[in-house]
């Protein structure tokens, strides 16, 4: 096990490149189960979650070659449809193989993901939608046992809640179903959009891409599409995280390979806090402010403020002059970074009457300490706090961080931070 040793107080300068989006690469890798021919995917992020899903597809019988950030994968030789607990428990997004395996093979067994640190995160909406498409679903010994011996049928489905991987799973399932599927109350995240575009470009008829109502005309199980080569979109959460690194250290840094339209809600909140930006093609530069202002944030589905940026803004708000309010509306337990930030001296209070709301008082001088990462985005919030804490901050259990950030310390150190990865 390793920990990060962050020596705080350094100003940042220079530019870093944003990697491909983990949360786009994951459904895209799962979607290759649908492709008749091998698929090449460029700009693949080099993070642990990608390796985990590729290992799962290899266990199912696929073969792949990952050369730096370019993936070539062939799923034509899949011989198993069982996603086992030992893999799924390490990465809940493995649920994304459920729709593709079921629609292509007519049966599959996928371990239930179980809860995770940030909440119970059920998959009931995925299962209800598949049942509406004619699947028989039962839960036996912690596994989802799904069958559709005559293939899935198109259906008119309304999601009770907006679910990102739920939308992705059912779009993929509908691609090989018989007939037309209409999905209502869909997620509109850029990662969902890219998946739909890749399927459409591969030969699946899809309408309403990027809207709350998506219509898919299934091709039937005998008529798999052939995907063209494509490149993963930039990671909007990685971009937001590094903009917060520039903001919290009040430095001028430039991010390249960023899709500005995917991070409007994040830019808006940073502007409210006093920061300004300049843009050039796919690059964004954040400019310092002489006084960071407090901010009020409520997390919501895209295109509103993303829950995956909530922890980072809690850390940033410790440096604002005044009281910020942040409400987490998507997950019931996504404030575990708060106890750790308080160990660094942050002045944060959870509302006694509403546990989804926290108040952050600033500007607070943070002092380095040992802290523990609890989930992917909480880990990045602790790194941000460490960048400005006096002295050394040691962040333990950084395997959480490695799940979703490619070369984090190398990128930040290239900007002037002092971060070392040491063995426990
Ligand atoms: C995706 O998770 C992301 N992961 C998460 O990013 C992100 O936080 C989340 O969307 C919300 O934006 C990937 O894309 C791989 P949901 P997902 O289904 O799809 C409830 C990160 O940091 N729900 O949109 O699992 C659920 O409990 C990760 O990169 C049900 O009740 O999230 C939650 O309250 C963390 N039943 C809400 O919906 C279901 O069947 C949104 O969940 C499905 C979801």
CSV table of C-alpha atoms and ligand atoms in Angstrom, one decimal:
chain,number,residue,atom,x,y,z
A,1,UNK,CA,0.0,0.0,0.0
A,2,UNK,CA,1.2,3.5,-0.8
A,3,UNK,CA,0.3,7.0,0.5
A,4,UNK,CA,0.8,10.4,-1.0
A,5,UNK,CA,3.0,12.9,0.8
A,6,UNK,CA,1.9,16.4,-0.2
A,7,UNK,CA,4.2,19.3,0.8
A,8,UNK,CA,1.8,22.3,0.8
A,9,UNK,CA,2.1,26.0,0.1
A,10,UNK,CA,3.4,25.8,-3.5
A,11,UNK,CA,2.1,28.1,-6.2
A,12,UNK,CA,1.3,26.3,-9.5
A,13,UNK,CA,2.1,27.4,-13.1
A,14,UNK,CA,2.2,25.8,-16.5
A,15,UNK,CA,-0.1,23.5,-18.4
A,16,UNK,CA,-1.3,19.9,-18.2
A,17,UNK,CA,-3.3,17.7,-20.6
A,18,UNK,CA,-6.6,16.3,-19.6
A,19,UNK,CA,-7.0,12.5,-20.2
A,20,UNK,CA,-9.9,10.6,-21.7
A,21,UNK,CA,-13.1,10.4,-19.5
A,22,UNK,CA,-13.1,7.2,-17.3
A,23,UNK,CA,-17.0,7.4,-17.2
A,24,UNK,CA,-17.1,7.4,-21.0
A,25,UNK,CA,-14.5,4.7,-21.5
A,26,UNK,CA,-16.2,2.3,-19.2
A,27,UNK,CA,-19.6,2.1,-21.0
A,28,UNK,CA,-17.7,2.2,-24.4
A,29,UNK,CA,-15.6,-0.8,-23.4
A,30,UNK,CA,-18.8,-2.6,-22.3
A,31,UNK,CA,-20.5,-1.7,-25.6
A,32,UNK,CA,-17.8,-3.6,-27.6
A,33,UNK,CA,-19.6,-6.7,-26.5
A,34,UNK,CA,-22.2,-5.7,-29.2
A,35,UNK,CA,-19.7,-5.2,-32.0
A,36,UNK,CA,-19.4,-7.9,-34.7
A,37,UNK,CA,-15.8,-6.7,-35.5
A,38,UNK,CA,-12.8,-5.7,-33.3
A,39,UNK,CA,-12.9,-2.1,-32.1
A,40,UNK,CA,-10.2,0.5,-31.7
A,41,UNK,CA,-10.7,3.2,-29.0
A,42,UNK,CA,-8.2,6.1,-28.8
A,43,UNK,CA,-7.5,8.4,-25.8
A,44,UNK,CA,-8.2,5.6,-23.3
A,45,UNK,CA,-7.4,6.9,-19.8
A,46,UNK,CA,-4.7,4.8,-18.0
A,47,UNK,CA,-6.6,4.3,-14.7
A,48,UNK,CA,-7.3,1.3,-12.5
A,49,UNK,CA,-11.1,1.1,-13.3
A,50,UNK,CA,-10.3,0.7,-17.0
A,51,UNK,CA,-7.9,-2.2,-16.3
A,52,UNK,CA,-10.5,-3.8,-14.0
A,53,UNK,CA,-13.2,-3.8,-16.8
A,54,UNK,CA,-10.8,-5.0,-19.4
A,55,UNK,CA,-9.8,-7.9,-17.0
A,56,UNK,CA,-13.5,-8.8,-16.7
A,57,UNK,CA,-14.0,-8.8,-20.5
A,58,UNK,CA,-10.9,-11.0,-20.8
A,59,UNK,CA,-12.3,-13.4,-18.2
A,60,UNK,CA,-15.5,-13.6,-20.4
A,61,UNK,CA,-13.3,-14.6,-23.4
A,62,UNK,CA,-12.5,-11.3,-25.1
A,63,UNK,CA,-8.9,-10.4,-26.3
A,64,UNK,CA,-7.5,-6.9,-26.2
A,65,UNK,CA,-4.3,-4.9,-26.6
A,66,UNK,CA,-3.9,-1.7,-24.7
A,67,UNK,CA,-0.9,0.3,-26.0
A,68,UNK,CA,-0.5,3.5,-23.8
A,69,UNK,CA,-3.9,5.1,-24.5
A,70,UNK,CA,-5.0,3.1,-27.5
A,71,UNK,CA,-7.2,0.1,-27.0
A,72,UNK,CA,-7.9,-2.6,-29.6
A,73,UNK,CA,-10.5,-5.1,-28.4
A,74,UNK,CA,-12.1,-8.2,-29.9
A,75,UNK,CA,-15.2,-9.6,-28.2
A,76,UNK,CA,-16.1,-12.1,-30.9
A,77,UNK,CA,-14.7,-15.0,-28.8
A,78,UNK,CA,-16.7,-14.4,-25.6
A,79,UNK,CA,-17.5,-17.8,-24.2
A,80,UNK,CA,-18.7,-17.0,-20.7
A,81,UNK,CA,-21.5,-14.6,-19.6
A,82,UNK,CA,-20.7,-14.7,-15.9
A,83,UNK,CA,-19.4,-11.5,-14.2
A,84,UNK,CA,-18.1,-12.8,-10.9
A,85,UNK,CA,-18.3,-11.2,-7.5
A,86,UNK,CA,-14.6,-10.9,-7.0
A,87,UNK,CA,-14.4,-8.5,-10.0
A,88,UNK,CA,-17.7,-6.7,-9.6
A,89,UNK,CA,-17.1,-6.0,-5.9
A,90,UNK,CA,-14.0,-4.0,-6.9
A,91,UNK,CA,-15.8,-1.9,-9.5
A,92,UNK,CA,-19.6,-1.4,-9.5
A,93,UNK,CA,-19.5,-0.1,-13.1
A,94,UNK,CA,-19.1,-3.7,-14.1
A,95,UNK,CA,-22.9,-3.7,-14.1
A,96,UNK,CA,-22.5,-2.2,-17.5
A,97,UNK,CA,-21.9,-5.6,-19.0
A,98,UNK,CA,-25.4,-6.7,-18.0
A,99,UNK,CA,-27.3,-5.1,-20.9
A,100,UNK,CA,-24.8,-6.0,-23.7
A,101,UNK,CA,-24.4,-9.7,-22.5
A,102,UNK,CA,-28.1,-10.3,-22.1
A,103,UNK,CA,-29.1,-8.7,-25.5
A,104,UNK,CA,-26.4,-10.5,-27.4
A,105,UNK,CA,-26.4,-14.0,-25.8
A,106,UNK,CA,-29.9,-14.2,-24.3
A,107,UNK,CA,-28.6,-14.9,-20.8
A,108,UNK,CA,-26.0,-13.8,-18.2
A,109,UNK,CA,-25.1,-13.9,-14.5
A,110,UNK,CA,-23.8,-10.6,-13.1
A,111,UNK,CA,-22.9,-10.3,-9.4
A,112,UNK,CA,-24.9,-7.6,-7.7
A,113,UNK,CA,-22.5,-4.6,-7.2
A,114,UNK,CA,-23.6,-4.2,-3.5
A,115,UNK,CA,-23.3,-0.8,-1.8
A,116,UNK,CA,-20.3,1.4,-1.9
A,117,UNK,CA,-18.8,4.1,0.3
A,118,UNK,CA,-21.0,7.0,-1.1
A,119,UNK,CA,-24.3,5.2,-0.8
A,120,UNK,CA,-26.4,2.1,-1.3
A,121,UNK,CA,-26.5,2.7,-5.1
A,122,UNK,CA,-29.0,0.0,-6.1
A,123,UNK,CA,-29.5,-1.2,-9.7
A,124,UNK,CA,-33.2,-1.8,-9.4
A,125,UNK,CA,-34.0,0.6,-12.3
A,126,UNK,CA,-31.6,-1.3,-14.6
A,127,UNK,CA,-33.4,-4.6,-13.8
A,128,UNK,CA,-37.0,-3.2,-14.0
A,129,UNK,CA,-36.2,-1.8,-17.5
A,130,UNK,CA,-34.8,-5.2,-18.7
A,131,UNK,CA,-37.9,-6.9,-17.3
A,132,UNK,CA,-40.1,-4.5,-19.4
A,133,UNK,CA,-38.1,-5.7,-22.4
A,134,UNK,CA,-39.1,-9.3,-21.7
A,135,UNK,CA,-36.1,-10.4,-19.6
A,136,UNK,CA,-36.6,-12.9,-16.7
A,137,UNK,CA,-34.6,-11.5,-13.8
A,138,UNK,CA,-33.9,-13.3,-10.5
A,139,UNK,CA,-31.4,-12.7,-7.7
A,140,UNK,CA,-29.8,-15.9,-6.6
A,141,UNK,CA,-26.8,-16.1,-4.2
A,142,UNK,CA,-26.0,-12.4,-4.8
A,143,UNK,CA,-26.1,-12.8,-8.5
A,144,UNK,CA,-28.4,-11.2,-11.1
A,145,UNK,CA,-29.6,-14.1,-13.2
A,146,UNK,CA,-31.0,-12.7,-16.4
A,147,UNK,CA,-32.5,-14.6,-19.3
A,148,UNK,CA,-34.2,-13.6,-22.5
A,149,UNK,CA,-34.3,-16.9,-24.5
A,150,UNK,CA,-36.1,-15.3,-27.5
A,151,UNK,CA,-34.1,-12.0,-27.3
A,152,UNK,CA,-35.2,-8.7,-25.8
A,153,UNK,CA,-38.2,-6.9,-27.1
A,154,UNK,CA,-38.5,-3.1,-27.7
A,155,UNK,CA,-40.5,-1.3,-25.0
A,156,UNK,CA,-41.6,2.1,-23.8
A,157,UNK,CA,-39.7,2.7,-20.5
A,158,UNK,CA,-39.7,5.6,-18.1
A,159,UNK,CA,-36.9,5.7,-15.5
A,160,UNK,CA,-38.3,6.6,-12.1
A,161,UNK,CA,-35.0,8.4,-11.4
A,162,UNK,CA,-32.3,9.7,-13.7
A,163,UNK,CA,-29.6,7.1,-13.8
A,164,UNK,CA,-26.4,7.4,-15.8
A,165,UNK,CA,-25.3,3.8,-16.1
A,166,UNK,CA,-29.0,2.7,-16.1
A,167,UNK,CA,-29.5,4.8,-19.2
A,168,UNK,CA,-26.3,3.4,-20.8
A,169,UNK,CA,-27.2,-0.2,-19.9
A,170,UNK,CA,-30.6,-0.1,-21.5
A,171,UNK,CA,-29.5,1.8,-24.6
A,172,UNK,CA,-27.0,-1.0,-25.2
A,173,UNK,CA,-29.6,-3.7,-24.4
A,174,UNK,CA,-32.1,-2.0,-26.8
A,175,UNK,CA,-29.5,-1.9,-29.6
A,176,UNK,CA,-30.0,-5.7,-30.4
A,177,UNK,CA,-33.6,-6.0,-29.2
A,178,UNK,CA,-36.4,-6.7,-31.6
A,179,UNK,CA,-38.4,-3.6,-32.3
A,180,UNK,CA,-38.3,0.0,-31.0
A,181,UNK,CA,-37.4,1.0,-27.4
A,182,UNK,CA,-38.3,4.5,-26.1
A,183,UNK,CA,-36.5,5.6,-23.0
A,184,UNK,CA,-37.9,8.5,-21.0
A,185,UNK,CA,-36.3,10.5,-18.2
A,186,UNK,CA,-32.8,9.6,-19.5
A,187,UNK,CA,-29.5,10.9,-18.2
A,188,UNK,CA,-28.0,13.5,-20.5
A,189,UNK,CA,-24.3,13.4,-19.4
A,190,UNK,CA,-21.7,13.8,-22.2
A,191,UNK,CA,-20.7,10.2,-21.5
A,192,UNK,CA,-24.2,9.0,-22.3
A,193,UNK,CA,-24.1,11.1,-25.5
A,194,UNK,CA,-20.8,9.6,-26.7
A,195,UNK,CA,-22.0,6.1,-26.1
A,196,UNK,CA,-25.2,6.8,-28.2
A,197,UNK,CA,-23.1,8.4,-30.9
A,198,UNK,CA,-20.7,5.5,-31.1
A,199,UNK,CA,-23.6,3.0,-31.4
A,200,UNK,CA,-25.3,5.2,-34.0
A,201,UNK,CA,-22.1,5.5,-36.1
A,202,UNK,CA,-21.8,1.7,-35.8
A,203,UNK,CA,-25.2,1.2,-37.4
A,204,UNK,CA,-27.7,1.4,-34.6
A,205,UNK,CA,-30.6,3.8,-35.3
A,206,UNK,CA,-30.9,6.1,-32.3
A,207,UNK,CA,-32.8,9.4,-32.0
A,208,UNK,CA,-33.0,12.0,-29.2
A,209,UNK,CA,-29.3,11.7,-28.3
A,210,UNK,CA,-28.5,14.1,-25.4
A,211,UNK,CA,-32.2,14.6,-24.6
A,212,UNK,CA,-34.3,13.0,-21.8
A,213,UNK,CA,-36.1,10.9,-24.4
A,214,UNK,CA,-34.0,8.4,-26.5
A,215,UNK,CA,-35.5,6.1,-29.1
A,216,UNK,CA,-33.5,3.0,-30.2
A,217,UNK,CA,-34.5,0.8,-33.2
A,218,UNK,CA,-33.1,-2.6,-32.3
A,219,UNK,CA,-31.3,-4.6,-34.9
A,220,UNK,CA,-32.1,-8.1,-33.5
A,221,UNK,CA,-29.5,-10.4,-32.1
A,222,UNK,CA,-28.3,-11.8,-35.5
A,223,UNK,CA,-27.4,-8.4,-36.8
A,224,UNK,CA,-24.5,-7.0,-34.7
A,225,UNK,CA,-23.3,-3.5,-35.6
A,226,UNK,CA,-19.6,-2.8,-36.6
A,227,UNK,CA,-18.1,0.0,-34.6
A,228,UNK,CA,-15.8,2.5,-36.3
A,229,UNK,CA,-12.5,3.7,-34.6
A,230,UNK,CA,-13.2,6.6,-32.2
A,231,UNK,CA,-11.6,8.6,-29.4
A,232,UNK,CA,-12.8,9.0,-25.8
A,233,UNK,CA,-14.1,12.5,-24.9
A,234,UNK,CA,-12.0,14.5,-22.3
A,235,UNK,CA,-12.7,13.8,-18.7
A,236,UNK,CA,-14.8,16.8,-17.4
A,237,UNK,CA,-14.4,15.8,-13.8
A,238,UNK,CA,-10.6,15.6,-14.1
A,239,UNK,CA,-10.7,19.0,-15.7
A,240,UNK,CA,-12.9,20.4,-12.9
A,241,UNK,CA,-10.6,18.9,-10.3
A,242,UNK,CA,-7.5,20.6,-11.8
A,243,UNK,CA,-9.3,23.9,-12.2
A,244,UNK,CA,-9.9,23.6,-8.5
A,245,UNK,CA,-6.2,23.0,-7.9
A,246,UNK,CA,-5.5,26.2,-9.7
A,247,UNK,CA,-8.2,28.0,-7.7
A,248,UNK,CA,-7.3,26.7,-4.3
A,249,UNK,CA,-3.6,27.7,-4.8
A,250,UNK,CA,-4.8,30.9,-6.4
A,251,UNK,CA,-2.5,30.2,-9.4
A,252,UNK,CA,-2.7,30.7,-13.1
A,253,UNK,CA,-2.6,27.3,-14.9
A,254,UNK,CA,-3.7,26.0,-18.3
A,255,UNK,CA,-5.6,22.8,-19.1
A,256,UNK,CA,-5.4,21.4,-22.7
A,257,UNK,CA,-7.7,18.9,-24.4
A,258,UNK,CA,-10.7,20.2,-22.5
A,259,UNK,CA,-14.3,20.3,-23.8
A,260,UNK,CA,-15.6,23.6,-22.4
A,261,UNK,CA,-19.2,22.8,-23.1
A,262,UNK,CA,-19.1,19.9,-20.7
A,263,UNK,CA,-18.0,22.0,-17.7
A,264,UNK,CA,-20.2,25.1,-17.9
A,265,UNK,CA,-21.8,24.4,-14.5
A,266,UNK,CA,-18.3,24.1,-12.9
A,267,UNK,CA,-17.0,27.3,-14.6
A,268,UNK,CA,-20.0,29.2,-13.5
A,269,UNK,CA,-19.4,28.3,-9.8
A,270,UNK,CA,-15.7,29.2,-10.0
A,271,UNK,CA,-16.6,32.6,-11.6
A,272,UNK,CA,-19.1,33.2,-8.7
A,273,UNK,CA,-16.1,32.6,-6.4
A,274,UNK,CA,-14.2,35.3,-8.2
A,275,UNK,CA,-12.0,33.4,-10.7
A,276,UNK,CA,-11.8,34.3,-14.4
A,277,UNK,CA,-10.9,32.3,-17.5
A,278,UNK,CA,-9.4,32.6,-20.9
A,279,UNK,CA,-10.0,30.1,-23.7
A,280,UNK,CA,-8.1,29.1,-26.8
A,281,UNK,CA,-9.4,26.2,-28.9
A,282,UNK,CA,-9.4,23.2,-26.5
A,283,UNK,CA,-7.5,25.0,-23.8
A,284,UNK,CA,-8.7,26.8,-20.7
A,285,UNK,CA,-6.6,29.0,-18.4
A,286,UNK,CA,-7.8,29.9,-14.9
A,287,UNK,CA,-6.7,33.3,-13.6
A,288,UNK,CA,-6.2,34.0,-9.8
A,289,UNK,CA,-8.5,36.3,-7.8
A,290,UNK,CA,-7.4,38.6,-5.0
A,291,UNK,CA,-10.3,37.4,-2.7
A,292,UNK,CA,-12.1,34.1,-3.1
A,293,UNK,CA,-15.8,34.6,-2.5
A,294,UNK,CA,-18.1,32.0,-0.8
A,295,UNK,CA,-20.5,29.9,-3.0
A,296,UNK,CA,-23.8,28.1,-2.7
A,297,UNK,CA,-24.0,24.7,-4.6
A,298,UNK,CA,-26.7,22.1,-5.0
A,299,UNK,CA,-25.6,18.9,-6.9
A,300,UNK,CA,-27.9,17.6,-9.6
A,301,UNK,CA,-27.9,15.7,-12.9
A,302,UNK,CA,-26.2,17.1,-16.0
A,303,UNK,CA,-26.1,19.8,-17.2
A,304,UNK,CA,-26.4,21.2,-13.6
A,305,UNK,CA,-23.6,21.0,-11.0
A,306,UNK,CA,-22.1,17.5,-10.9
A,307,UNK,CA,-22.0,15.4,-7.7
A,308,UNK,CA,-18.6,14.2,-8.8
A,309,UNK,CA,-17.3,17.8,-8.1
A,310,UNK,CA,-18.9,18.3,-4.7
A,311,UNK,CA,-16.0,17.1,-2.6
A,312,UNK,CA,-13.5,19.2,-4.5
A,313,UNK,CA,-15.6,22.4,-4.0
A,314,UNK,CA,-15.9,21.6,-0.2
A,315,UNK,CA,-12.1,21.7,-0.1
A,316,UNK,CA,-12.0,24.9,-2.1
A,317,UNK,CA,-14.7,26.6,0.0
A,318,UNK,CA,-12.4,26.4,3.0
A,319,UNK,CA,-10.3,29.1,1.4
A,320,UNK,CA,-13.3,31.4,0.5
A,321,UNK,CA,-13.9,34.5,2.7
A,322,UNK,CA,-17.3,33.8,4.2
A,323,UNK,CA,-19.8,30.9,4.6
A,324,UNK,CA,-20.4,28.5,1.7
A,325,UNK,CA,-23.4,26.1,1.5
A,326,UNK,CA,-23.1,22.9,-0.4
A,327,UNK,CA,-26.0,20.4,-0.8
A,328,UNK,CA,-25.5,16.8,-2.0
A,329,UNK,CA,-28.8,15.6,-3.5
A,330,UNK,CA,-27.8,12.5,-5.4
A,331,UNK,CA,-26.0,10.3,-2.9
A,332,UNK,CA,-26.9,9.8,0.8
A,333,UNK,CA,-23.4,9.4,2.1
A,334,UNK,CA,-21.1,11.5,0.0
A,335,UNK,CA,-19.6,13.7,2.8
A,336,UNK,CA,-16.9,11.3,4.1
A,337,UNK,CA,-14.2,13.8,3.1
A,338,UNK,CA,-15.5,16.3,5.7
A,339,UNK,CA,-14.1,14.4,8.7
A,340,UNK,CA,-10.8,14.2,7.0
A,341,UNK,CA,-10.8,17.9,6.0
A,342,UNK,CA,-11.6,18.8,9.6
A,343,UNK,CA,-8.4,16.9,10.6
A,344,UNK,CA,-6.6,19.5,8.5
A,345,UNK,CA,-8.4,22.3,10.4
A,346,UNK,CA,-11.3,23.0,8.1
A,347,UNK,CA,-14.3,24.7,9.7
A,348,UNK,CA,-17.2,22.6,8.3
A,349,UNK,CA,-20.6,21.9,9.9
A,350,UNK,CA,-23.3,19.5,8.7
A,351,UNK,CA,-26.8,20.9,9.0
A,352,UNK,CA,-28.5,19.3,12.1
A,353,UNK,CA,-31.9,19.3,10.4
A,354,UNK,CA,-30.8,18.3,6.9
A,355,UNK,CA,-27.8,15.9,6.6
A,356,UNK,CA,-27.6,16.6,2.8
A,357,UNK,CA,-26.4,20.2,3.5
A,358,UNK,CA,-23.0,21.4,4.8
A,359,UNK,CA,-21.7,24.9,5.7
A,360,UNK,CA,-18.1,25.7,5.1
A,361,UNK,CA,-16.6,28.7,6.9
A,362,UNK,CA,-13.5,30.3,5.5
A,363,UNK,CA,-10.9,31.6,5.0
A,364,UNK,CA,-9.3,28.9,7.2
A,365,UNK,CA,-5.6,28.2,7.3
A,366,UNK,CA,-5.1,24.4,7.0
A,367,UNK,CA,-2.4,22.4,8.7
A,368,UNK,CA,-0.9,19.3,7.2
A,369,UNK,CA,-1.9,15.9,8.9
A,370,UNK,CA,-2.5,12.3,8.1
A,371,UNK,CA,-5.8,11.7,6.4
A,372,UNK,CA,-7.6,8.8,4.7
A,373,UNK,CA,-9.1,8.6,1.3
A,374,UNK,CA,-12.6,7.0,1.3
A,375,UNK,CA,-13.7,7.2,-2.3
A,376,UNK,CA,-12.5,8.4,-5.6
A,377,UNK,CA,-13.6,12.1,-5.5
A,378,UNK,CA,-13.0,12.5,-1.7
A,379,UNK,CA,-9.4,11.5,-2.4
A,380,UNK,CA,-9.0,14.3,-4.9
A,381,UNK,CA,-10.5,16.8,-2.4
A,382,UNK,CA,-7.8,15.8,0.1
A,383,UNK,CA,-5.1,16.3,-2.4
A,384,UNK,CA,-6.5,19.8,-3.1
A,385,UNK,CA,-6.5,20.6,0.6
A,386,UNK,CA,-2.9,19.3,0.9
A,387,UNK,CA,-1.8,21.6,-1.8
A,388,UNK,CA,-2.4,24.6,0.5
A,389,UNK,CA,-2.1,23.1,4.0
A,390,UNK,CA,1.0,24.2,5.9
A,391,UNK,CA,3.6,21.4,6.1
A,392,UNK,CA,3.0,17.8,5.0
A,393,UNK,CA,-0.3,16.1,4.4
A,394,UNK,CA,-0.2,12.3,4.1
A,395,UNK,CA,-3.1,10.8,2.2
A,396,UNK,CA,-3.5,7.1,2.9
A,397,UNK,CA,-5.5,4.4,0.9
A,398,UNK,CA,-4.8,6.2,-2.4
A,399,UNK,CA,-5.9,3.2,-4.4
A,400,UNK,CA,-9.2,5.1,-4.4
A,401,UNK,CA,-7.5,7.9,-6.3
A,402,UNK,CA,-5.8,5.6,-8.8
A,403,UNK,CA,-9.2,4.3,-9.9
A,404,UNK,CA,-10.0,7.6,-11.8
A,405,UNK,CA,-7.1,9.9,-12.1
A,406,UNK,CA,-4.3,9.2,-14.6
A,407,UNK,CA,-0.8,10.2,-13.3
A,408,UNK,CA,-2.2,12.7,-10.8
A,409,UNK,CA,1.0,13.5,-8.9
A,410,UNK,CA,3.0,13.7,-12.1
A,411,UNK,CA,0.6,16.2,-13.6
A,412,UNK,CA,0.5,18.3,-10.5
A,413,UNK,CA,4.2,18.2,-9.9
A,414,UNK,CA,4.8,19.3,-13.5
A,415,UNK,CA,2.9,22.5,-12.4
A,416,UNK,CA,5.1,23.0,-9.4
A,417,UNK,CA,3.5,21.0,-6.5
A,418,UNK,CA,5.6,18.7,-4.3
A,419,UNK,CA,3.8,15.4,-4.1
A,420,UNK,CA,5.6,12.1,-3.4
A,421,UNK,CA,4.2,8.6,-3.4
A,422,UNK,CA,5.7,6.6,-0.5
A,423,UNK,CA,5.2,3.1,0.7
A,424,UNK,CA,3.3,2.6,4.0
B,1,LIG,C1,-22.5,7.4,-12.5
B,1,LIG,O1,-22.8,6.4,-11.5
B,1,LIG,C2,-21.1,7.7,-12.4
B,1,LIG,N1,-20.3,6.5,-12.6
B,1,LIG,C3,-20.8,8.3,-11.0
B,1,LIG,O2,-19.4,8.6,-10.9
B,1,LIG,C4,-21.6,9.5,-10.7
B,1,LIG,O3,-21.4,10.0,-9.4
B,1,LIG,C5,-23.1,9.2,-10.9
B,1,LIG,O4,-23.3,8.6,-12.2
B,1,LIG,C6,-24.0,10.4,-10.8
B,1,LIG,O5,-23.6,11.3,-11.8
B,1,LIG,C7,-20.1,6.1,-13.9
B,1,LIG,O6,-20.6,6.7,-14.8
B,1,LIG,C8,-19.3,4.8,-14.1
B,1,LIG,P1,-26.7,6.9,-11.1
B,1,LIG,P2,-24.2,5.6,-11.5
B,1,LIG,O7,-27.3,5.5,-11.5
B,1,LIG,O8,-24.7,5.4,-12.9
B,1,LIG,C9,-30.0,6.1,-7.8
B,1,LIG,C10,-17.2,8.7,-10.1
B,1,LIG,O9,-16.8,9.4,-9.2
B,1,LIG,N2,-30.3,4.8,-8.5
B,1,LIG,O10,-26.9,8.0,-12.0
B,1,LIG,O11,-24.1,4.4,-10.6
B,1,LIG,C11,-28.6,6.1,-7.1
B,1,LIG,O12,-28.6,5.4,-5.9
B,1,LIG,C12,-18.5,8.0,-10.0
B,1,LIG,O13,-16.6,8.7,-11.3
B,1,LIG,C13,-31.3,4.0,-8.1
B,1,LIG,O14,-32.0,4.3,-7.1
B,1,LIG,O15,-25.2,6.7,-10.8
B,1,LIG,C14,-28.3,7.5,-7.0
B,1,LIG,O16,-28.9,8.1,-5.9
B,1,LIG,C15,-19.0,7.9,-8.6
B,1,LIG,N3,-31.6,2.8,-8.7
B,1,LIG,C16,-29.0,8.1,-8.3
B,1,LIG,O17,-29.9,7.2,-8.7
B,1,LIG,C17,-30.8,2.5,-9.9
B,1,LIG,O18,-31.1,1.4,-10.5
B,1,LIG,C18,-28.0,8.4,-9.4
B,1,LIG,O19,-27.3,7.2,-9.7
B,1,LIG,C19,-29.8,3.3,-10.3
B,1,LIG,C20,-29.6,4.5,-9.6
